[in-house]
Tab-separated table of C-alpha atoms and ligand atoms in Angstrom:
chain	number	residue	atom	x	y	z
A	337	MET	CA	0.125	-0.033	-0.211
A	338	ASN	CA	2.972	2.522	0.432
A	339	MET	CA	4.732	4.348	-1.913
A	340	ASN	CA	8.183	6.163	-1.246
A	341	ALA	CA	7.992	10.085	-0.650
A	342	ASN	CA	8.626	11.050	-3.657
A	343	GLN	CA	6.308	9.862	-5.120
A	344	VAL	CA	3.778	10.920	-2.730
A	345	SER	CA	5.165	14.467	-3.224
A	346	ASP	CA	4.863	14.174	-6.910
A	347	VAL	CA	1.356	13.327	-7.036
A	348	LEU	CA	0.298	16.727	-5.644
A	349	ARG	CA	3.130	19.047	-6.741
A	350	HIS	CA	2.309	17.898	-10.460
A	351	ALA	CA	-1.093	18.602	-10.375
A	352	ARG	CA	-1.767	22.203	-12.598
A	353	ARG	CA	-5.905	21.338	-12.435
A	354	LEU	CA	-7.370	20.702	-8.726
A	355	VAL	CA	-10.737	20.613	-7.715
A	356	VAL	CA	-11.248	21.301	-4.166
A	357	LYS	CA	-13.821	20.230	-1.918
A	358	VAL	CA	-14.922	21.458	1.457
A	359	GLY	CA	-17.604	20.162	3.492
A	360	SER	CA	-20.834	21.861	5.463
A	361	SER	CA	-19.335	21.478	8.523
A	362	LEU	CA	-16.243	23.428	8.161
A	363	VAL	CA	-17.664	26.399	5.837
A	364	THR	CA	-20.315	26.973	8.339
A	365	ASN	CA	-18.243	25.915	11.542
A	366	GLU	CA	-20.470	22.996	12.362
A	367	GLY	CA	-23.784	25.090	11.785
A	368	ARG	CA	-23.023	28.318	13.568
A	369	GLY	CA	-23.166	30.539	9.999
A	370	LEU	CA	-20.728	30.889	7.515
A	371	ASP	CA	-16.681	30.711	8.810
A	372	GLU	CA	-15.412	34.291	7.230
A	373	VAL	CA	-12.119	33.491	8.536
A	374	ALA	CA	-11.892	29.846	7.326
A	375	ILE	CA	-13.435	30.785	3.829
A	376	GLY	CA	-10.850	33.743	3.685
A	377	GLU	CA	-8.436	31.328	4.053
A	378	TRP	CA	-8.908	29.149	1.571
A	379	SER	CA	-9.713	31.869	-1.205
A	380	ARG	CA	-6.393	33.295	0.229
A	381	GLN	CA	-4.766	30.231	-1.274
A	382	LEU	CA	-6.819	29.151	-3.930
A	383	ALA	CA	-5.517	32.712	-5.557
A	384	ALA	CA	-1.862	32.114	-4.983
A	385	LEU	CA	-2.181	28.806	-6.516
A	386	VAL	CA	-3.815	30.605	-9.801
A	387	ARG	CA	-1.101	32.696	-10.016
A	388	GLY	CA	1.391	30.238	-9.157
A	389	GLY	CA	2.405	31.640	-5.849
A	390	ALA	CA	3.074	28.262	-3.921
A	391	ASP	CA	5.913	27.184	-6.285
A	392	GLY	CA	5.837	29.601	-9.264
A	393	VAL	CA	3.765	27.320	-11.380
A	394	PRO	CA	-0.065	28.853	-11.741
A	395	ARG	CA	-2.856	26.273	-11.197
A	396	GLU	CA	-6.899	26.039	-12.698
A	397	VAL	CA	-8.622	25.434	-9.465
A	398	ILE	CA	-12.395	24.956	-8.983
A	399	MET	CA	-14.043	25.207	-5.607
A	400	VAL	CA	-16.704	22.898	-4.690
A	401	SER	CA	-17.954	24.112	-1.134
A	402	SER	CA	-21.266	22.812	0.782
A	403	GLY	CA	-22.875	24.501	3.492
A	404	ALA	CA	-25.853	26.088	1.546
A	405	ILE	CA	-28.238	24.434	3.517
A	406	ALA	CA	-26.934	24.649	6.996
A	407	GLU	CA	-26.085	28.803	6.284
A	408	GLY	CA	-29.758	28.665	4.921
A	409	MET	CA	-31.123	27.220	7.997
A	410	LYS	CA	-29.359	29.805	10.349
A	411	ARG	CA	-31.035	32.860	8.477
A	412	LEU	CA	-34.469	31.243	8.203
A	413	GLY	CA	-33.768	30.476	12.578
A	414	TRP	CA	-34.323	26.781	12.036
A	415	THR	CA	-32.216	24.862	14.899
A	416	SER	CA	-33.125	21.557	13.655
A	417	ARG	CA	-32.719	20.313	9.809
A	418	PRO	CA	-36.265	19.961	8.326
A	419	LYS	CA	-37.190	16.628	7.605
A	420	GLU	CA	-39.216	17.612	4.516
A	421	ILE	CA	-37.281	17.970	1.366
A	422	HIS	CA	-38.866	21.308	-0.060
A	423	GLU	CA	-37.763	22.287	3.404
A	424	LEU	CA	-34.272	21.807	2.837
A	425	GLN	CA	-34.545	23.159	-0.687
A	426	ALA	CA	-35.793	26.657	0.765
A	427	ALA	CA	-32.991	26.790	3.215
A	428	ALA	CA	-30.387	25.656	0.400
A	429	ALA	CA	-31.664	28.454	-1.866
A	430	VAL	CA	-31.571	31.135	0.834
A	431	GLY	CA	-28.178	29.925	2.469
A	432	GLN	CA	-26.319	29.939	-1.246
A	433	MET	CA	-27.011	33.427	-1.804
A	434	GLY	CA	-24.528	34.047	1.379
A	435	LEU	CA	-22.168	31.411	0.674
A	436	ALA	CA	-21.424	32.460	-3.142
A	437	GLN	CA	-21.555	35.981	-1.987
A	438	MET	CA	-18.747	35.285	0.190
A	439	TYR	CA	-16.623	33.333	-1.684
A	440	GLU	CA	-17.137	36.463	-4.205
A	441	THR	CA	-16.011	38.684	-1.793
A	442	LYS	CA	-12.892	36.603	-0.560
A	443	LEU	CA	-11.255	35.432	-3.956
A	444	ARG	CA	-12.251	39.339	-4.881
A	445	GLU	CA	-10.208	40.896	-1.727
A	446	ASN	CA	-7.637	38.279	-3.450
A	447	GLY	CA	-7.404	39.565	-6.651
A	448	ILE	CA	-9.191	36.881	-8.784
A	449	GLY	CA	-12.185	36.407	-9.933
A	450	SER	CA	-14.706	33.877	-9.078
A	451	ALA	CA	-18.224	32.652	-10.790
A	452	GLN	CA	-21.139	30.816	-9.204
A	453	VAL	CA	-21.931	27.190	-10.822
A	454	LEU	CA	-24.852	24.846	-9.949
A	455	LEU	CA	-25.203	21.499	-11.352
A	456	THR	CA	-27.348	18.511	-10.891
A	457	HIS	CA	-26.779	15.078	-11.674
A	458	ALA	CA	-29.100	14.944	-14.519
A	459	ASP	CA	-27.042	17.535	-15.843
A	460	LEU	CA	-23.755	15.542	-15.975
A	461	ALA	CA	-26.027	12.435	-16.823
A	462	ASP	CA	-27.358	14.487	-20.123
A	463	ARG	CA	-24.363	14.253	-22.680
A	464	GLU	CA	-25.183	17.811	-24.205
A	465	ARG	CA	-25.316	19.106	-20.772
A	466	TYR	CA	-22.431	17.621	-20.080
A	467	LEU	CA	-20.618	19.196	-22.820
A	468	ASN	CA	-21.774	22.629	-21.886
A	469	ALA	CA	-20.912	22.313	-18.527
A	470	ARG	CA	-17.588	21.064	-19.632
A	471	SER	CA	-16.948	24.059	-21.972
A	472	THR	CA	-18.248	26.452	-19.526
A	473	LEU	CA	-15.499	25.321	-16.641
A	474	LEU	CA	-12.765	24.778	-18.727
A	475	THR	CA	-13.248	28.606	-20.114
A	476	LEU	CA	-13.538	30.435	-16.813
A	477	LEU	CA	-10.615	28.233	-15.544
A	478	GLY	CA	-8.596	29.591	-19.181
A	479	LEU	CA	-9.934	33.150	-17.897
A	480	GLY	CA	-7.752	32.519	-14.061
A	481	VAL	CA	-11.415	32.762	-12.461
A	482	VAL	CA	-12.214	30.404	-9.923
A	483	PRO	CA	-16.086	28.636	-10.270
A	484	VAL	CA	-17.672	27.632	-7.112
A	485	ILE	CA	-19.594	24.613	-7.475
A	486	ASN	CA	-22.687	23.572	-5.363
A	487	GLU	CA	-25.459	20.972	-5.936
A	488	ASN	CA	-28.704	22.739	-7.877
A	489	ASP	CA	-30.716	21.834	-4.784
A	490	THR	CA	-33.557	23.566	-6.100
A	491	VAL	CA	-34.516	20.875	-8.887
A	492	VAL	CA	-33.667	18.081	-7.273
A	493	ASN	CA	-35.074	15.194	-5.194
A	494	ASP	CA	-33.343	12.466	-2.895
A	495	GLU	CA	-33.652	10.129	-5.351
A	496	ILE	CA	-31.338	12.016	-8.310
A	497	LYS	CA	-29.452	14.153	-6.051
A	498	PHE	CA	-25.714	13.717	-5.363
A	499	GLY	CA	-26.610	14.004	-1.694
A	500	ASP	CA	-22.953	15.029	-0.868
A	501	ASN	CA	-20.780	17.171	-2.228
A	502	ASP	CA	-18.044	14.797	-2.168
A	503	THR	CA	-19.766	12.834	-5.229
A	504	LEU	CA	-20.243	16.208	-6.819
A	505	GLY	CA	-16.640	16.663	-6.397
A	506	ALA	CA	-15.515	13.829	-8.105
A	507	LEU	CA	-17.799	14.137	-10.863
A	508	VAL	CA	-16.598	17.427	-11.431
A	509	ALA	CA	-13.044	16.348	-11.151
A	510	ASN	CA	-13.957	13.701	-13.665
A	511	LEU	CA	-15.860	16.300	-15.759
A	512	VAL	CA	-12.848	19.012	-15.951
A	513	GLU	CA	-10.246	15.747	-15.864
A	514	ALA	CA	-8.434	16.911	-13.101
A	515	ASP	CA	-5.025	15.840	-12.017
A	516	ALA	CA	-6.037	15.725	-8.237
A	517	LEU	CA	-9.249	16.288	-5.838
A	518	VAL	CA	-8.742	17.604	-2.348
A	519	ILE	CA	-11.004	16.757	0.087
A	520	LEU	CA	-11.331	18.867	3.192
A	521	THR	CA	-12.839	17.847	5.993
A	522	ASP	CA	-12.631	18.304	10.230
A	523	GLN	CA	-10.609	15.513	10.602
A	524	LYS	CA	-6.767	15.110	9.646
A	525	GLY	CA	-7.736	12.839	6.833
A	526	LEU	CA	-8.850	8.548	6.681
A	527	TYR	CA	-8.288	6.530	9.959
A	528	THR	CA	-8.727	2.679	10.114
A	529	ALA	CA	-12.184	3.669	12.050
A	530	ASP	CA	-13.980	6.876	12.765
A	531	PRO	CA	-11.961	8.559	15.492
A	532	ARG	CA	-14.400	10.405	16.961
A	533	ARG	CA	-15.464	6.499	18.254
A	534	ASP	CA	-12.411	4.643	18.383
A	535	PRO	CA	-10.064	6.471	19.776
A	536	ALA	CA	-7.225	3.589	18.674
A	537	ALA	CA	-8.218	4.124	15.289
A	538	GLN	CA	-4.407	4.391	13.294
A	539	PHE	CA	-4.270	7.399	10.699
A	540	VAL	CA	-3.908	6.076	7.051
A	541	HIS	CA	-1.031	8.159	5.370
A	542	GLU	CA	-1.502	6.875	1.854
A	543	ALA	CA	-3.350	4.364	-0.233
A	544	LYS	CA	-4.788	3.150	-3.977
A	545	ALA	CA	-8.122	4.963	-4.673
A	546	GLY	CA	-10.543	2.186	-5.337
A	547	ASP	CA	-8.794	-0.609	-2.692
A	548	PRO	CA	-11.796	-1.891	-0.933
A	549	ALA	CA	-10.054	-2.218	2.401
A	550	LEU	CA	-10.927	1.275	2.863
A	551	GLU	CA	-14.571	1.205	2.294
A	552	ALA	CA	-14.333	-0.923	5.634
A	553	MET	CA	-12.448	1.482	7.481
A	554	ALA	CA	-14.947	4.359	6.895
A	555	GLY	CA	-17.775	5.300	8.865
A	556	GLY	CA	-21.232	8.005	8.457
A	557	ALA	CA	-20.880	11.302	8.818
A	558	GLY	CA	-19.365	12.490	12.636
A	559	SER	CA	-21.547	15.523	12.977
A	560	SER	CA	-25.187	16.774	12.740
A	561	ILE	CA	-24.266	18.958	10.074
A	562	GLY	CA	-21.668	16.999	7.603
A	563	ARG	CA	-23.872	14.332	5.605
A	564	GLY	CA	-21.783	11.611	3.923
A	565	GLY	CA	-18.946	10.688	6.500
A	566	MET	CA	-15.771	9.099	5.023
A	567	ILE	CA	-17.457	6.643	3.071
A	568	THR	CA	-18.668	9.212	0.614
A	569	LYS	CA	-15.034	10.832	0.523
A	570	ILE	CA	-13.594	6.984	-0.410
A	571	LEU	CA	-16.255	6.350	-2.546
A	572	ALA	CA	-15.640	9.552	-4.259
A	573	ALA	CA	-11.634	9.034	-4.330
A	574	LYS	CA	-12.369	6.103	-6.379
A	575	ARG	CA	-14.474	7.692	-9.021
A	576	ALA	CA	-12.183	10.521	-9.511
A	577	ALA	CA	-9.349	8.281	-9.944
A	578	GLY	CA	-11.597	6.677	-13.042
A	579	SER	CA	-10.061	9.693	-15.014
A	580	GLY	CA	-7.118	9.732	-13.465
A	581	ALA	CA	-7.330	12.059	-10.374
A	582	SER	CA	-5.666	11.238	-7.125
A	583	THR	CA	-7.379	12.107	-3.737
A	584	VAL	CA	-5.799	13.888	-0.509
A	585	ILE	CA	-8.823	14.192	1.980
A	586	ALA	CA	-7.050	16.657	4.632
A	587	TRP	CA	-7.958	18.919	7.753
A	588	GLY	CA	-9.668	22.090	6.503
A	589	ARG	CA	-8.073	24.329	9.444
A	590	GLU	CA	-4.302	22.912	8.696
A	591	PRO	CA	-2.289	26.146	8.378
A	592	ASP	CA	-1.166	26.801	4.222
A	593	VAL	CA	-3.112	23.168	3.844
A	594	LEU	CA	-3.795	23.936	-0.366
A	595	LEU	CA	-0.203	25.932	-0.715
A	596	ARG	CA	1.880	23.020	1.074
A	597	LEU	CA	0.067	20.071	-0.583
A	598	VAL	CA	1.319	21.261	-3.848
A	599	GLN	CA	4.583	22.397	-2.619
A	600	GLY	CA	4.559	18.622	-1.926
A	601	GLN	CA	4.244	18.355	1.773
A	602	SER	CA	2.771	14.978	3.163
A	603	ILE	CA	-0.414	16.411	4.923
A	604	GLY	CA	-3.811	14.168	5.033
A	605	THR	CA	-4.412	11.398	3.705
A	606	LEU	CA	-3.284	10.649	-0.024
A	607	LEU	CA	-5.508	7.943	-2.390
A	608	VAL	CA	-3.483	7.406	-5.196
A	609	ALA	CA	-5.476	7.273	-8.719
A	610	GLN	CA	-3.371	3.901	-10.540
A	611	THR	CA	-4.723	4.951	-14.036
A	612	ALA	CA	-2.668	7.463	-16.161
A	613	LYS	CA	-5.241	10.161	-17.160
A	614	THR	CA	-4.668	9.377	-20.853
A	615	GLN	CA	-5.130	5.957	-20.271
A	616	ALA	CA	-8.409	6.853	-18.243
A	617	ARG	CA	-10.321	8.719	-21.152
A	618	LYS	CA	-9.749	6.345	-23.519
A	619	GLN	CA	-11.185	3.920	-21.014
A	620	TRP	CA	-13.796	5.914	-20.472
A	621	MET	CA	-14.617	6.405	-23.702
A	622	ALA	CA	-14.566	2.854	-24.789
A	623	ASP	CA	-16.438	1.631	-21.908
A	624	HIS	CA	-19.381	4.084	-21.295
A	625	LEU	CA	-20.197	5.360	-24.858
A	626	GLN	CA	-21.913	4.078	-27.255
A	627	LEU	CA	-20.817	5.418	-31.224
A	628	ARG	CA	-23.445	7.497	-32.638
A	629	GLY	CA	-22.139	7.961	-36.067
A	630	ALA	CA	-18.961	9.076	-37.649
A	631	VAL	CA	-17.286	11.788	-39.532
A	632	VAL	CA	-14.900	10.993	-42.494
A	633	VAL	CA	-11.645	13.081	-43.047
A	634	ASP	CA	-8.969	14.119	-45.629
A	635	ASP	CA	-5.357	13.038	-45.664
A	636	GLY	CA	-4.441	16.368	-44.011
A	637	ALA	CA	-6.529	16.400	-40.841
A	638	ALA	CA	-5.930	12.478	-40.586
A	639	THR	CA	-2.272	13.844	-40.004
A	640	LYS	CA	-2.703	16.515	-38.047
A	641	LEU	CA	-4.802	14.134	-35.726
A	642	ARG	CA	-2.385	10.986	-35.984
A	643	HIS	CA	0.780	12.816	-35.774
A	644	GLU	CA	0.174	16.282	-34.320
A	645	GLY	CA	-2.389	16.092	-31.750
A	646	LYS	CA	-4.545	18.529	-33.528
A	647	SER	CA	-8.457	19.150	-32.807
A	648	LEU	CA	-10.130	17.855	-35.850
A	649	LEU	CA	-11.780	20.978	-37.603
A	650	PRO	CA	-14.876	20.884	-40.052
A	651	ILE	CA	-12.548	21.726	-43.081
A	652	GLY	CA	-11.076	18.641	-43.475
A	653	MET	CA	-14.222	16.849	-42.915
A	654	THR	CA	-15.337	15.238	-46.294
A	655	ALA	CA	-18.572	13.576	-45.155
A	656	VAL	CA	-20.848	12.687	-42.113
A	657	GLU	CA	-22.293	9.162	-41.277
A	658	GLY	CA	-25.085	8.887	-39.229
A	659	GLU	CA	-27.302	11.015	-37.169
A	660	PHE	CA	-25.815	12.290	-33.805
A	661	ALA	CA	-26.639	15.361	-31.228
A	662	ARG	CA	-23.831	17.815	-29.893
A	663	GLY	CA	-21.943	15.491	-26.928
A	664	ASP	CA	-22.377	12.021	-28.518
A	665	VAL	CA	-19.390	9.982	-29.294
A	666	ILE	CA	-18.254	10.034	-32.530
A	667	ALA	CA	-15.572	7.953	-34.637
A	668	VAL	CA	-13.288	9.906	-36.832
A	669	ARG	CA	-12.354	7.830	-39.845
A	670	ASP	CA	-9.811	8.252	-42.876
A	671	ALA	CA	-10.837	8.030	-46.712
A	672	SER	CA	-9.531	4.330	-46.533
A	673	GLY	CA	-12.385	3.895	-43.706
A	674	ALA	CA	-9.573	3.196	-40.957
A	675	GLU	CA	-10.717	4.796	-37.180
A	676	ILE	CA	-8.751	7.064	-36.410
A	677	ALA	CA	-9.968	8.536	-33.352
A	678	ARG	CA	-12.869	8.675	-31.406
A	679	GLY	CA	-14.425	12.041	-29.994
A	680	LEU	CA	-17.272	13.843	-28.425
A	681	ALA	CA	-19.425	15.983	-31.484
A	682	ASN	CA	-19.235	19.989	-31.121
A	683	TYR	CA	-22.147	19.583	-33.331
A	684	ALA	CA	-25.070	17.692	-34.318
A	685	SER	CA	-24.829	15.505	-37.735
A	686	ALA	CA	-26.942	17.932	-39.175
A	687	GLU	CA	-25.210	20.605	-38.463
A	688	ALA	CA	-21.633	18.954	-39.252
A	689	ARG	CA	-23.233	18.475	-42.329
A	690	LEU	CA	-23.398	21.979	-43.302
A	691	LEU	CA	-19.677	22.766	-42.044
A	692	CYS	CA	-17.869	19.784	-44.014
A	693	ARG	CA	-15.190	21.795	-45.775
A	694	LYS	CA	-15.827	24.950	-44.545
A	695	PRO	CA	-13.440	27.484	-42.384
A	696	SER	CA	-14.959	28.398	-39.199
A	697	LEU	CA	-15.145	32.032	-40.984
A	698	GLU	CA	-18.356	30.678	-42.559
A	699	PHE	CA	-19.531	28.866	-39.477
A	700	GLU	CA	-21.844	31.792	-38.405
A	701	PRO	CA	-23.695	32.531	-41.584
A	702	LEU	CA	-24.315	28.856	-41.839
A	703	LEU	CA	-25.601	28.210	-38.352
A	704	GLY	CA	-27.068	31.709	-37.364
A	705	TYR	CA	-24.761	31.415	-34.343
A	706	ALA	CA	-20.983	31.434	-33.325
A	707	ALA	CA	-19.508	28.344	-32.046
A	708	GLU	CA	-16.571	26.092	-31.841
A	709	PRO	CA	-13.861	26.123	-34.137
A	710	GLU	CA	-13.686	22.842	-33.487
A	711	MET	CA	-15.910	19.566	-34.581
A	712	VAL	CA	-14.122	17.604	-31.826
A	713	HIS	CA	-11.606	19.517	-29.604
A	714	ARG	CA	-8.301	17.575	-28.906
A	715	ASP	CA	-9.253	17.506	-25.088
A	716	ASN	CA	-12.297	15.168	-25.893
A	717	LEU	CA	-10.552	13.231	-28.738
A	718	VAL	CA	-8.852	9.498	-28.066
A	719	LEU	CA	-6.566	8.564	-30.772
A	720	MET	CA	-7.564	4.480	-31.597
A	721	GLY	CA	-5.074	2.070	-31.497
A	722	GLY	CA	-2.025	4.640	-30.200
B	3	ADP	N1	-12.671	6.088	8.845
B	3	ADP	C1	-12.557	7.552	9.324
B	3	ADP	N2	-11.512	8.132	9.257
B	3	ADP	C2	-11.639	9.603	9.574
B	3	ADP	N3	-13.027	9.728	9.503
B	3	ADP	C3	-14.327	9.457	9.727
B	3	ADP	C4	-13.987	7.671	9.557
B	3	ADP	N4	-15.172	7.104	9.216
B	3	ADP	C5	-16.135	7.921	9.705
B	3	ADP	N5	-15.422	9.409	9.891
B	3	ADP	C6	-16.374	10.722	10.202
B	3	ADP	O1	-16.421	11.271	8.973
B	3	ADP	C7	-16.693	12.845	9.354
B	3	ADP	C8	-16.561	13.483	8.277
B	3	ADP	O2	-17.465	13.370	7.101
B	3	ADP	P1	-18.681	14.842	7.168
B	3	ADP	O3	-18.920	14.703	8.594
B	3	ADP	O4	-19.550	14.173	6.112
B	3	ADP	O5	-17.888	15.787	6.729
B	3	ADP	P2	-17.877	16.996	5.563
B	3	ADP	O6	-19.087	17.868	6.070
B	3	ADP	O7	-16.432	17.365	5.662
B	3	ADP	O8	-18.295	16.132	4.472
B	3	ADP	C9	-15.710	13.057	10.763
B	3	ADP	O9	-15.963	14.082	11.280
B	3	ADP	C10	-15.518	11.646	11.352
B	3	ADP	O10	-15.911	11.563	12.136
B	4	VHF	N1	-25.640	21.255	-1.120
B	4	VHF	C1	-25.621	20.859	0.034
B	4	VHF	C2	-24.183	20.195	0.241
B	4	VHF	C3	-24.813	18.815	0.734
B	4	VHF	C4	-23.454	18.105	1.876
B	4	VHF	O1	-24.427	18.378	2.821
B	4	VHF	O2	-22.811	18.365	1.736
B	4	VHF	P1	-21.113	17.358	2.613
B	4	VHF	O3	-21.159	18.402	3.655
B	4	VHF	O4	-20.201	18.317	1.995
B	4	VHF	O5	-21.278	16.184	2.879
B	4	VHF	C5	-25.636	22.081	0.776
B	4	VHF	O6	-24.785	23.369	0.183
B	4	VHF	O7	-26.177	22.042	1.689
């Protein structure tokens, strides 16, 4: 289970795109109200990461923050958590105002822009919305803005809820193909048993993400504010590892926790992904997605894809096969019919047929709107047989 110290520090040191998740109990100081000092501290560190202040390397960071329900309950004067789902949803809507506002203020004080993004399970299960969410988040990251994400509690009920933001954090890590997921909580990390209940529990420094032995160690939530407990964090690490992201579970009040992690300090519990990102992406495309159609490309485009790692532009397309929607997986074939690659289509088949052989300047007059210059962006493309 153990790795040597260099490997451990390298995982976070080399991470360029991170998803940081903080739980309700930390964000709201166990339900007492938004913890301005703590949010200020994380914001200062997030800003430093974006600027490269930790080690001279700028990073892209997404914050997944819980706390809306707890803060909403406080604002509404409710002392116990309501049972009715619509009351929880109402509390979340009230609390989310304060939550977003506080991150906005604290990040701005540190010279960094922020953006509120509310997501549901259905958003990520729907391929078009998945692609839209992905494009929006990647655009925000490219702008140096920190997206602050929570579940869109207003429109979900129990059955389709993520339910805990650990899962949401992992799905966001999958969505943007993050290098690492950092879960900040009220414990130093994972112990062999719930330390609140078992004083003999031993700290786990590192393990393989997805190791089934971890699931047996994890108990439920420790406070009345937190929801998932450690089990959802262990499962989140497994899920994040599916797209090649390693997970760290650490104490959110550890001084400079985020900065020290990316400097390679061994803090918290590291759950190492066993699959590299590119391999994971290939696997994901191969396993989860059905081919909906294909585009045929000319020799020039085939060379750019195969040997130069470029995106597929419509100008290199000669034909479109089948019917597909934006966000569907399509094959890219060369003139001989050989499959070069698979990827997520930015355009539905009907639009793609209009765009064949066309330069991007002509897209707007043809479609009536300006959209992506690529048919398949290189980030959403995997080469076959390579
Ligand atoms: N094996 C374990 N190691 C550490 N903490 C555990 C373990 N099993 C259960 N827990 C509990 O999980 C809690 C953290 O989960 P939770 O309360 O949901 O926090 P958050 O709001 O940060 O998601 C801890 O306070 C702890 O009591
Ligand atoms: N969307 C909910 C978060 C759900 C939740 O409690 O998550 P967590 O505290 O991370 O286990 C909220 O903001 O209150």
